[in-house]
PDB file of C-alpha atoms and ligand atoms in Angstrom:
ATOM      1  CA  MET Y 154      -1.036 -20.374   1.918  1.00 83.00           C
ATOM      2  CA  THR Y 155       1.657 -18.909  -0.281  1.00 95.00           C
ATOM      3  CA  GLU Y 156       4.617 -17.089   0.715  1.00 97.00           C
ATOM      4  CA  ILE Y 157       5.296 -13.974  -1.743  1.00 97.00           C
ATOM      5  CA  LEU Y 158       7.397 -11.672   0.369  1.00 97.00           C
ATOM      6  CA  ARG Y 159       9.768 -12.127   3.055  1.00 98.00           C
ATOM      7  CA  VAL Y 160      11.507  -9.120   5.338  1.00 98.00           C
ATOM      8  CA  GLU Y 161      14.815 -10.495   7.414  1.00 98.00           C
ATOM      9  CA  ASN Y 162      16.534  -8.462   9.792  1.00 98.00           C
ATOM     10  CA  LEU Y 163      16.203  -5.338   7.893  1.00 98.00           C
ATOM     11  CA  THR Y 164      17.402  -2.133   9.271  1.00 97.00           C
ATOM     12  CA  ILE Y 165      17.329   1.301   7.212  1.00 97.00           C
ATOM     13  CA  THR Y 166      19.884   3.510   8.417  1.00 96.00           C
ATOM     14  CA  TYR Y 167      19.615   7.332   7.101  1.00 94.00           C
ATOM     15  CA  TYR Y 168      22.833   9.539   6.555  1.00 92.00           C
ATOM     16  CA  SER Y 169      22.993  13.065   6.585  1.00 91.00           C
ATOM     17  CA  HIS Y 170      25.840  14.955   5.003  1.00 91.00           C
ATOM     18  CA  SER Y 171      27.132  16.009   8.229  1.00 92.00           C
ATOM     19  CA  GLY Y 172      27.743  12.445   9.228  1.00 89.00           C
ATOM     20  CA  SER Y 173      25.070  11.755  11.524  1.00 94.00           C
ATOM     21  CA  SER Y 174      22.609   8.705  11.128  1.00 93.00           C
ATOM     22  CA  GLN Y 175      18.887   8.633  11.856  1.00 94.00           C
ATOM     23  CA  ILE Y 176      17.608   4.950  12.294  1.00 94.00           C
ATOM     24  CA  GLY Y 177      14.362   4.490  10.017  1.00 96.00           C
ATOM     25  CA  VAL Y 178      13.582   0.537  11.131  1.00 97.00           C
ATOM     26  CA  LYS Y 179      15.628  -1.919  13.063  1.00 97.00           C
ATOM     27  CA  ASN Y 180      15.966  -5.324  12.833  1.00 97.00           C
ATOM     28  CA  ILE Y 181      12.396  -5.782  10.862  1.00 97.00           C
ATOM     29  CA  ASN Y 182      10.869  -9.575  10.434  1.00 97.00           C
ATOM     30  CA  PHE Y 183       7.927 -10.275   9.071  1.00 97.00           C
ATOM     31  CA  SER Y 184       6.466 -12.137   5.838  1.00 97.00           C
ATOM     32  CA  LEU Y 185       3.400 -11.822   3.845  1.00 96.00           C
ATOM     33  CA  ASN Y 186       1.043 -14.611   2.163  1.00 97.00           C
ATOM     34  CA  GLU Y 187      -0.551 -13.933  -1.437  1.00 96.00           C
ATOM     35  CA  GLY Y 188      -4.025 -12.576  -1.365  1.00 96.00           C
ATOM     36  CA  GLU Y 189      -3.886 -11.085   2.199  1.00 97.00           C
ATOM     37  CA  ILE Y 190      -4.419  -7.612   3.890  1.00 98.00           C
ATOM     38  CA  TYR Y 191      -1.406  -6.764   6.264  1.00 98.00           C
ATOM     39  CA  GLY Y 192      -1.621  -3.809   8.140  1.00 98.00           C
ATOM     40  CA  ILE Y 193       1.251  -2.111   9.982  1.00 98.00           C
ATOM     41  CA  VAL Y 194       0.289   0.055  12.648  1.00 97.00           C
ATOM     42  CA  GLY Y 195       2.403   2.787  14.251  1.00 96.00           C
ATOM     43  CA  GLU Y 196       2.650   6.147  15.441  1.00 94.00           C
ATOM     44  CA  SER Y 197       4.111   9.083  13.318  1.00 94.00           C
ATOM     45  CA  GLY Y 198       7.716   8.497  12.983  1.00 95.00           C
ATOM     46  CA  SER Y 199       7.480   4.956  14.057  1.00 96.00           C
ATOM     47  CA  GLY Y 200       9.492   3.471  10.570  1.00 97.00           C
ATOM     48  CA  LYS Y 201       5.868   2.754   8.486  1.00 97.00           C
ATOM     49  CA  SER Y 202       6.698   5.033   5.574  1.00 96.00           C
ATOM     50  CA  THR Y 203      10.444   3.869   5.693  1.00 97.00           C
ATOM     51  CA  LEU Y 204       9.648   0.056   5.438  1.00 97.00           C
ATOM     52  CA  LEU Y 205       6.853   0.842   2.609  1.00 96.00           C
ATOM     53  CA  LYS Y 206       9.412   2.665   0.135  1.00 96.00           C
ATOM     54  CA  ILE Y 207      11.912  -0.409   0.949  1.00 97.00           C
ATOM     55  CA  LEU Y 208       9.098  -2.741   0.023  1.00 98.00           C
ATOM     56  CA  GLY Y 209       7.880  -0.840  -2.889  1.00 97.00           C
ATOM     57  CA  GLY Y 210      11.635  -0.357  -4.225  1.00 97.00           C
ATOM     58  CA  MET Y 211      12.022   3.249  -3.784  1.00 95.00           C
ATOM     59  CA  ASP Y 212      14.753   3.403  -1.405  1.00 93.00           C
ATOM     60  CA  SER Y 213      17.614   0.900  -0.776  1.00 91.00           C
ATOM     61  CA  ILE Y 214      18.669  -1.593   1.929  1.00 95.00           C
ATOM     62  CA  SER Y 215      21.415  -0.606   4.706  1.00 92.00           C
ATOM     63  CA  GLU Y 216      21.167  -3.883   6.232  1.00 97.00           C
ATOM     64  CA  GLY Y 217      19.064  -7.560   6.157  1.00 98.00           C
ATOM     65  CA  GLU Y 218      17.094  -8.770   3.022  1.00 98.00           C
ATOM     66  CA  VAL Y 219      13.630  -8.521   1.715  1.00 98.00           C
ATOM     67  CA  ILE Y 220      12.848 -11.703  -0.489  1.00 98.00           C
ATOM     68  CA  PHE Y 221       9.986 -10.562  -3.279  1.00 98.00           C
ATOM     69  CA  PHE Y 222       8.787 -13.371  -5.262  1.00 97.00           C
ATOM     70  CA  GLU Y 223      11.948 -15.636  -4.376  1.00 96.00           C
ATOM     71  CA  LYS Y 224      14.270 -12.802  -5.706  1.00 97.00           C
ATOM     72  CA  LYS Y 225      16.499 -11.029  -3.178  1.00 98.00           C
ATOM     73  CA  MET Y 226      15.933  -7.366  -3.214  1.00 98.00           C
ATOM     74  CA  THR Y 227      19.713  -6.578  -2.212  1.00 98.00           C
ATOM     75  CA  SER Y 228      20.971  -8.005  -5.560  1.00 97.00           C
ATOM     76  CA  PHE Y 229      18.454  -5.970  -7.578  1.00 97.00           C
ATOM     77  CA  ASP Y 230      20.346  -3.989 -10.068  1.00 96.00           C
ATOM     78  CA  GLU Y 231      19.167  -0.321 -11.356  1.00 96.00           C
ATOM     79  CA  SER Y 232      17.013  -1.825 -14.007  1.00 97.00           C
ATOM     80  CA  ASP Y 233      15.608  -4.507 -11.343  1.00 97.00           C
ATOM     81  CA  TYR Y 234      14.535  -1.641  -9.259  1.00 97.00           C
ATOM     82  CA  GLU Y 235      12.915   0.110 -12.189  1.00 95.00           C
ATOM     83  CA  ARG Y 236      10.764  -3.216 -13.234  1.00 95.00           C
ATOM     84  CA  HIS Y 237       9.810  -3.700  -9.919  1.00 97.00           C
ATOM     85  CA  ARG Y 238       8.138  -0.254  -9.380  1.00 95.00           C
ATOM     86  CA  ARG Y 239       6.758  -0.314 -12.707  1.00 93.00           C
ATOM     87  CA  ASP Y 240       5.118  -3.892 -12.710  1.00 93.00           C
ATOM     88  CA  ASP Y 241       5.312  -5.401  -9.254  1.00 96.00           C
ATOM     89  CA  ILE Y 242       3.850  -2.901  -7.104  1.00 97.00           C
ATOM     90  CA  GLY Y 243       0.841  -0.547  -6.817  1.00 96.00           C
ATOM     91  CA  TYR Y 244       1.173   2.609  -4.434  1.00 95.00           C
ATOM     92  CA  ILE Y 245      -1.570   4.374  -3.075  1.00 95.00           C
ATOM     93  CA  PHE Y 246      -0.641   7.624  -1.121  1.00 89.00           C
ATOM     94  CA  GLN Y 247      -2.361   9.421   1.671  1.00 87.00           C
ATOM     95  CA  ASP Y 248      -2.696  12.665  -0.187  1.00 88.00           C
ATOM     96  CA  PHE Y 249      -3.749  10.955  -3.585  1.00 89.00           C
ATOM     97  CA  ASN Y 250      -0.861  12.062  -5.808  1.00 92.00           C
ATOM     98  CA  LEU Y 251      -3.164  12.320  -8.858  1.00 96.00           C
ATOM     99  CA  LEU Y 252      -1.819  14.709 -11.836  1.00 97.00           C
ATOM    100  CA  ASP Y 253      -3.993  18.000 -11.797  1.00 96.00           C
ATOM    101  CA  GLY Y 254      -3.701  18.883 -15.201  1.00 97.00           C
ATOM    102  CA  LEU Y 255      -4.983  14.708 -16.244  1.00 98.00           C
ATOM    103  CA  THR Y 256      -8.948  13.725 -15.943  1.00 98.00           C
ATOM    104  CA  ILE Y 257      -9.502  10.811 -13.674  1.00 98.00           C
ATOM    105  CA  LYS Y 258      -9.651   8.589 -16.233  1.00 98.00           C
ATOM    106  CA  GLU Y 259      -6.284   9.616 -17.684  1.00 97.00           C
ATOM    107  CA  ASN Y 260      -4.712   9.771 -13.897  1.00 98.00           C
ATOM    108  CA  ILE Y 261      -6.050   6.010 -13.728  1.00 97.00           C
ATOM    109  CA  ILE Y 262      -4.479   4.717 -17.094  1.00 97.00           C
ATOM    110  CA  LEU Y 263      -1.360   6.684 -16.833  1.00 96.00           C
ATOM    111  CA  PRO Y 264       0.502   3.556 -15.584  1.00 95.00           C
ATOM    112  CA  LEU Y 265      -0.245   1.861 -19.069  1.00 95.00           C
ATOM    113  CA  THR Y 266       0.170   5.097 -20.926  1.00 94.00           C
ATOM    114  CA  LEU Y 267       3.776   5.131 -19.674  1.00 91.00           C
ATOM    115  CA  GLN Y 268       4.424   1.610 -20.527  1.00 88.00           C
ATOM    116  CA  ASN Y 269       3.584   2.580 -23.872  1.00 90.00           C
ATOM    117  CA  CYS Y 270       0.433  -0.118 -24.020  1.00 93.00           C
ATOM    118  CA  GLY Y 271      -2.029   0.031 -27.081  1.00 95.00           C
ATOM    119  CA  PRO Y 272      -4.879   1.531 -26.801  1.00 96.00           C
ATOM    120  CA  GLU Y 273      -7.175  -1.454 -27.007  1.00 96.00           C
ATOM    121  CA  ILE Y 274      -5.516  -2.836 -24.074  1.00 95.00           C
ATOM    122  CA  ILE Y 275      -5.688  -0.009 -21.910  1.00 96.00           C
ATOM    123  CA  GLU Y 276      -9.370   0.624 -22.933  1.00 96.00           C
ATOM    124  CA  ALA Y 277     -10.034  -2.973 -21.667  1.00 95.00           C
ATOM    125  CA  ARG Y 278      -8.171  -2.712 -18.763  1.00 94.00           C
ATOM    126  CA  TYR Y 279      -9.719   0.177 -17.959  1.00 96.00           C
ATOM    127  CA  LYS Y 280     -13.261  -0.928 -18.379  1.00 94.00           C
ATOM    128  CA  LYS Y 281     -12.911  -3.969 -16.324  1.00 90.00           C
ATOM    129  CA  LEU Y 282     -12.470  -1.352 -13.293  1.00 91.00           C
ATOM    130  CA  LEU Y 283     -14.733   1.180 -14.190  1.00 89.00           C
ATOM    131  CA  ASP Y 284     -18.442  -0.344 -12.994  1.00 83.00           C
ATOM    132  CA  PHE Y 285     -16.168  -1.802  -9.921  1.00 87.00           C
ATOM    133  CA  LEU Y 286     -15.007   1.136  -8.895  1.00 91.00           C
ATOM    134  CA  ASP Y 287     -18.250   3.429  -9.467  1.00 90.00           C
ATOM    135  CA  ILE Y 288     -16.401   5.868 -11.426  1.00 93.00           C
ATOM    136  CA  LYS Y 289     -18.185   6.268 -14.483  1.00 93.00           C
ATOM    137  CA  ASP Y 290     -19.811   9.709 -13.451  1.00 95.00           C
ATOM    138  CA  PHE Y 291     -16.863  11.621 -12.705  1.00 97.00           C
ATOM    139  CA  GLU Y 292     -14.228  10.360 -15.046  1.00 97.00           C
ATOM    140  CA  ASN Y 293     -13.830  13.204 -17.207  1.00 98.00           C
ATOM    141  CA  ARG Y 294     -13.390  15.733 -14.410  1.00 98.00           C
ATOM    142  CA  LYS Y 295      -9.995  17.076 -13.309  1.00 98.00           C
ATOM    143  CA  PRO Y 296      -9.251  15.783  -9.455  1.00 97.00           C
ATOM    144  CA  ASP Y 297     -10.199  19.435  -8.122  1.00 96.00           C
ATOM    145  CA  LYS Y 298     -13.436  18.907  -9.144  1.00 97.00           C
ATOM    146  CA  VAL Y 299     -13.877  15.480  -7.453  1.00 96.00           C
ATOM    147  CA  SER Y 300     -14.097  14.737  -3.760  1.00 93.00           C
ATOM    148  CA  GLY Y 301     -11.651  13.212  -1.710  1.00 91.00           C
ATOM    149  CA  GLY Y 302     -13.261  10.055  -1.450  1.00 91.00           C
ATOM    150  CA  GLU Y 303     -13.450   9.988  -5.334  1.00 94.00           C
ATOM    151  CA  GLN Y 304      -9.974  10.689  -6.064  1.00 95.00           C
ATOM    152  CA  GLN Y 305      -8.673   8.085  -3.445  1.00 91.00           C
ATOM    153  CA  ARG Y 306     -11.009   5.613  -5.477  1.00 93.00           C
ATOM    154  CA  ALA Y 307      -9.174   7.165  -8.596  1.00 96.00           C
ATOM    155  CA  ALA Y 308      -6.161   6.600  -6.853  1.00 96.00           C
ATOM    156  CA  ILE Y 309      -7.479   2.937  -6.097  1.00 95.00           C
ATOM    157  CA  GLY Y 310      -7.852   2.334 -10.013  1.00 96.00           C
ATOM    158  CA  ARG Y 311      -4.550   3.751 -10.939  1.00 97.00           C
ATOM    159  CA  ALA Y 312      -2.614   1.651  -8.529  1.00 96.00           C
ATOM    160  CA  LEU Y 313      -4.727  -1.547  -9.780  1.00 95.00           C
ATOM    161  CA  ILE Y 314      -4.915  -0.892 -13.545  1.00 95.00           C
ATOM    162  CA  LYS Y 315      -1.430  -2.817 -13.778  1.00 92.00           C
ATOM    163  CA  SER Y 316      -2.315  -5.604 -12.181  1.00 92.00           C
ATOM    164  CA  PRO Y 317       0.469  -5.243  -9.366  1.00 95.00           C
ATOM    165  CA  LYS Y 318       1.524  -8.192  -7.483  1.00 96.00           C
ATOM    166  CA  VAL Y 319       1.387  -6.160  -4.369  1.00 98.00           C
ATOM    167  CA  ILE Y 320      -0.650  -2.980  -3.640  1.00 97.00           C
ATOM    168  CA  LEU Y 321       0.856  -0.839  -0.827  1.00 98.00           C
ATOM    169  CA  ALA Y 322      -0.758   1.909   0.915  1.00 97.00           C
ATOM    170  CA  ASP Y 323       0.545   4.669   2.783  1.00 96.00           C
ATOM    171  CA  GLU Y 324      -2.091   6.369   5.243  1.00 96.00           C
ATOM    172  CA  PRO Y 325      -4.302   6.106   2.515  1.00 94.00           C
ATOM    173  CA  THR Y 326      -7.422   7.125   4.467  1.00 93.00           C
ATOM    174  CA  GLY Y 327      -5.580  10.033   6.209  1.00 91.00           C
ATOM    175  CA  SER Y 328      -6.957  12.609   4.332  1.00 89.00           C
ATOM    176  CA  LEU Y 329     -10.498  10.947   4.563  1.00 91.00           C
ATOM    177  CA  ASP Y 330     -13.679  11.896   6.689  1.00 93.00           C
ATOM    178  CA  SER Y 331     -14.723   8.968   8.593  1.00 94.00           C
ATOM    179  CA  GLY Y 332     -17.349   8.421   6.007  1.00 93.00           C
ATOM    180  CA  ASN Y 333     -15.085   8.144   3.204  1.00 92.00           C
ATOM    181  CA  MET Y 334     -12.844   6.013   5.237  1.00 93.00           C
ATOM    182  CA  LYS Y 335     -15.279   3.157   5.490  1.00 94.00           C
ATOM    183  CA  SER Y 336     -16.075   3.288   1.902  1.00 92.00           C
ATOM    184  CA  PHE Y 337     -12.420   3.364   1.244  1.00 93.00           C
ATOM    185  CA  ILE Y 338     -11.381   0.320   3.421  1.00 95.00           C
ATOM    186  CA  GLU Y 339     -14.527  -1.761   1.939  1.00 95.00           C
ATOM    187  CA  LEU Y 340     -13.378  -0.968  -1.166  1.00 93.00           C
ATOM    188  CA  VAL Y 341      -9.983  -2.127  -0.492  1.00 94.00           C
ATOM    189  CA  LYS Y 342     -11.692  -5.557   0.461  1.00 95.00           C
ATOM    190  CA  ASN Y 343     -13.745  -5.947  -2.475  1.00 94.00           C
ATOM    191  CA  VAL Y 344     -10.546  -5.340  -4.649  1.00 93.00           C
ATOM    192  CA  ASN Y 345      -8.935  -8.097  -2.249  1.00 95.00           C
ATOM    193  CA  GLN Y 346     -11.873 -10.298  -2.795  1.00 94.00           C
ATOM    194  CA  ARG Y 347     -12.445  -9.819  -6.588  1.00 91.00           C
ATOM    195  CA  PHE Y 348      -8.749  -9.548  -7.869  1.00 90.00           C
ATOM    196  CA  HIS Y 349      -7.043 -11.568  -5.294  1.00 92.00           C
ATOM    197  CA  THR Y 350      -4.473  -8.618  -4.703  1.00 94.00           C
ATOM    198  CA  THR Y 351      -2.089  -8.760  -1.492  1.00 97.00           C
ATOM    199  CA  VAL Y 352      -2.404  -5.392  -0.002  1.00 98.00           C
ATOM    200  CA  VAL Y 353       0.032  -3.693   2.588  1.00 98.00           C
ATOM    201  CA  ILE Y 354      -1.815  -0.924   4.469  1.00 98.00           C
ATOM    202  CA  VAL Y 355       0.272   1.448   6.910  1.00 97.00           C
ATOM    203  CA  THR Y 356      -1.953   3.356   9.026  1.00 96.00           C
ATOM    204  CA  HIS Y 357      -2.388   4.900  12.726  1.00 91.00           C
ATOM    205  CA  ASP Y 358      -5.909   4.128  12.487  1.00 94.00           C
ATOM    206  CA  THR Y 359      -7.256   1.244  14.266  1.00 95.00           C
ATOM    207  CA  PHE Y 360     -10.617   0.879  12.444  1.00 96.00           C
ATOM    208  CA  VAL Y 361      -8.533   0.736   9.307  1.00 96.00           C
ATOM    209  CA  ALA Y 362      -6.172  -1.587  10.946  1.00 97.00           C
ATOM    210  CA  SER Y 363      -9.060  -3.855  12.476  1.00 97.00           C
ATOM    211  CA  ASN Y 364     -10.276  -4.513   8.525  1.00 97.00           C
ATOM    212  CA  CYS Y 365      -6.813  -6.108   7.721  1.00 98.00           C
ATOM    213  CA  ASP Y 366      -6.178  -9.886   8.243  1.00 97.00           C
ATOM    214  CA  THR Y 367      -3.083  -9.670   9.860  1.00 97.00           C
ATOM    215  CA  VAL Y 368      -1.935  -6.622  11.936  1.00 98.00           C
ATOM    216  CA  ALA Y 369       1.731  -5.590  12.803  1.00 98.00           C
ATOM    217  CA  PHE Y 370       2.648  -2.999  15.285  1.00 97.00           C
ATOM    218  CA  ILE Y 371       5.677  -0.947  15.101  1.00 97.00           C
ATOM    219  CA  GLU Y 372       6.991   1.286  17.373  1.00 96.00           C
ATOM    220  CA  ASP Y 373      10.516   3.208  17.359  1.00 96.00           C
ATOM    221  CA  GLY Y 374      11.510   1.519  14.132  1.00 97.00           C
ATOM    222  CA  CYS Y 375      10.750  -2.300  15.409  1.00 97.00           C
ATOM    223  CA  ILE Y 376       8.187  -4.751  14.814  1.00 97.00           C
ATOM    224  CA  GLY Y 377       6.841  -5.503  18.107  1.00 95.00           C
ATOM    225  CA  GLU Y 378       3.216  -8.092  18.169  1.00 95.00           C
ATOM    226  CA  ILE Y 379       1.562  -9.250  15.102  1.00 97.00           C
ATOM    227  CA  ILE Y 380      -1.633 -10.424  15.410  1.00 97.00           C
ATOM    228  CA  HIS Y 381      -4.376 -12.124  13.020  1.00 96.00           C
ATOM    229  CA  LYS Y 382      -8.053 -11.153  12.490  1.00 95.00           C
ATOM    230  CA  SER Y 383     -10.795 -12.918  14.812  1.00 86.00           C
ATOM    231  CA  ASP Y 384     -14.170 -14.386  13.846  1.00 87.00           C
ATOM    232  CA  PHE Y 385     -15.930 -10.562  15.250  1.00 91.00           C
ATOM    233  CA  GLN Y 386     -14.219  -7.592  13.519  1.00 90.00           C
ATOM    234  CA  GLU Y 387     -15.544  -5.927  16.658  1.00 92.00           C
ATOM    235  CA  ASP Y 388     -13.346  -8.281  18.724  1.00 95.00           C
ATOM    236  CA  PHE Y 389     -10.279  -7.541  16.534  1.00 96.00           C
ATOM    237  CA  HIS Y 390     -10.765  -3.952  16.878  1.00 96.00           C
ATOM    238  CA  ASP Y 391     -10.736  -3.847  20.703  1.00 96.00           C
ATOM    239  CA  LYS Y 392      -7.692  -6.048  20.635  1.00 96.00           C
ATOM    240  CA  ILE Y 393      -5.884  -3.454  18.470  1.00 97.00           C
ATOM    241  CA  ILE Y 394      -7.097  -0.908  20.674  1.00 96.00           C
ATOM    242  CA  LYS Y 395      -5.445  -2.568  23.590  1.00 95.00           C
ATOM    243  CA  ILE Y 396      -2.135  -3.111  21.915  1.00 95.00           C
ATOM    244  CA  PHE Y 397      -1.910   0.294  20.265  1.00 93.00           C
ATOM    245  CA  THR Y 398      -2.410   2.021  23.259  1.00 90.00           C
ATOM    246  CA  GLN Y 399      -0.009  -0.027  25.291  1.00 86.00           C
ATOM    247  CA  VAL Y 400       2.565   0.542  22.412  1.00 71.00           C
ATOM    248  CA  ARG Y 401       1.989   4.453  22.922  1.00 65.00           C
TER     249      ARG Y 401
HETATM  250  P1  LIG M 782       6.518   7.321   9.571  1.00 53.23           P
HETATM  251  O1  LIG M 782       5.821   6.915   8.405  1.00 53.23           O
HETATM  252  O2  LIG M 782       5.537   5.884  10.983  1.00 53.23           O
HETATM  253  O3  LIG M 782       5.601   8.546  10.146  1.00 53.23           O
HETATM  254  P2  LIG M 782       9.245   7.347   8.985  1.00 53.23           P
HETATM  255  O4  LIG M 782       9.393   5.993   8.166  1.00 53.23           O
HETATM  256  O5  LIG M 782       8.558   8.307   7.853  1.00 53.23           O
HETATM  257  O6  LIG M 782       8.080   7.195   9.992  1.00 53.23           O
HETATM  258  O7  LIG M 782      10.259   7.820   9.765  1.00 53.23           O
HETATM  259  C1  LIG M 782      11.081   6.698  10.571  1.00 53.23           C
HETATM  260  C2  LIG M 782      12.241   7.662  11.157  1.00 53.23           C
HETATM  261  O8  LIG M 782      13.239   7.769  10.380  1.00 53.23           O
HETATM  262  C3  LIG M 782      11.538   8.725  11.787  1.00 53.23           C
HETATM  263  O9  LIG M 782      12.678   9.334  13.289  1.00 53.23           O
HETATM  264  C4  LIG M 782      12.379   9.949  10.607  1.00 53.23           C
HETATM  265  O10 LIG M 782      12.790  10.782  11.000  1.00 53.23           O
HETATM  266  C5  LIG M 782      13.644   9.204   9.673  1.00 53.23           C
HETATM  267  N1  LIG M 782      13.370   9.522   8.596  1.00 53.23           N
HETATM  268  C6  LIG M 782      12.432   8.993   8.112  1.00 53.23           C
HETATM  269  N2  LIG M 782      12.925   9.436   6.189  1.00 53.23           N
HETATM  270  C7  LIG M 782      14.043  10.158   6.651  1.00 53.23           C
HETATM  271  C8  LIG M 782      15.098  10.660   5.955  1.00 53.23           C
HETATM  272  N3  LIG M 782      14.666  10.732   4.454  1.00 53.23           N
HETATM  273  N4  LIG M 782      16.248  11.182   6.094  1.00 53.23           N
HETATM  274  C9  LIG M 782      16.531  11.149   7.650  1.00 53.23           C
HETATM  275  N5  LIG M 782      15.640  10.564   8.687  1.00 53.23           N
HETATM  276  C10 LIG M 782      14.683  10.315   8.033  1.00 53.23           C
HETATM  277 MG1  LIG M 783       4.918   7.835   6.905  1.00 53.23          MG
END
């Protein structure tokens, strides 16, 4: 297994104008293997979004290091960060973050439009995703005219279309009912299998976590136990619930 990302002794501190400080995450260590679905489970305020924002190059590192494909992120300059956000990372948000004024298709192809890709490339990439994501029926509708599950499918498409090295998903099922949540996680697993995409999902949902290959528990900014998938998903789910209940 190829290690593609390593987080070493990462600490993120937020400073306010008044001089007070707040720890986002504290002395975090973990690594990601290529093609893995990695779940980070923790309660609200435990540091999940802080961690994802750092991996996604949306915030800067206060202490420690993140090594992404053998490059130290502390040595990134502004253009490296820009390239990282644009080319390396696909981001899926809890509230979908689709643009209301664009159709579902326009939303999905937006990352390529912004990269000034030619129309042939855009169409070819879009076609590759169309059947897979089952979006043909609503591709010309605006986001407010489709369901939450369909919006989240479009959000996967938007994250996937630029073939990122890693997809980061911040509580992606938080706004979905249980049916759509299950379809979402199935789709993520299909994406992972078909495109061999590495996925990091942060969640406080134990069922979502039980579909990951590795699960790390985060509490008060610190990573505690890290466990790996068992042969039976139910057993893995039970184990996750047990640890998460203790953490809480
Ligand atoms: P989670 O995503 O698990 O709910 P966060 O990463 O958003 O947690 O927050 C972790 C901690 O960092 C919390 O105590 C939160 O209040 C604090 N925090 C997050 N973002 C900021 C910020 N921009 N400024 C100050 N404190 C922040
Ligand atoms: Mg959060």
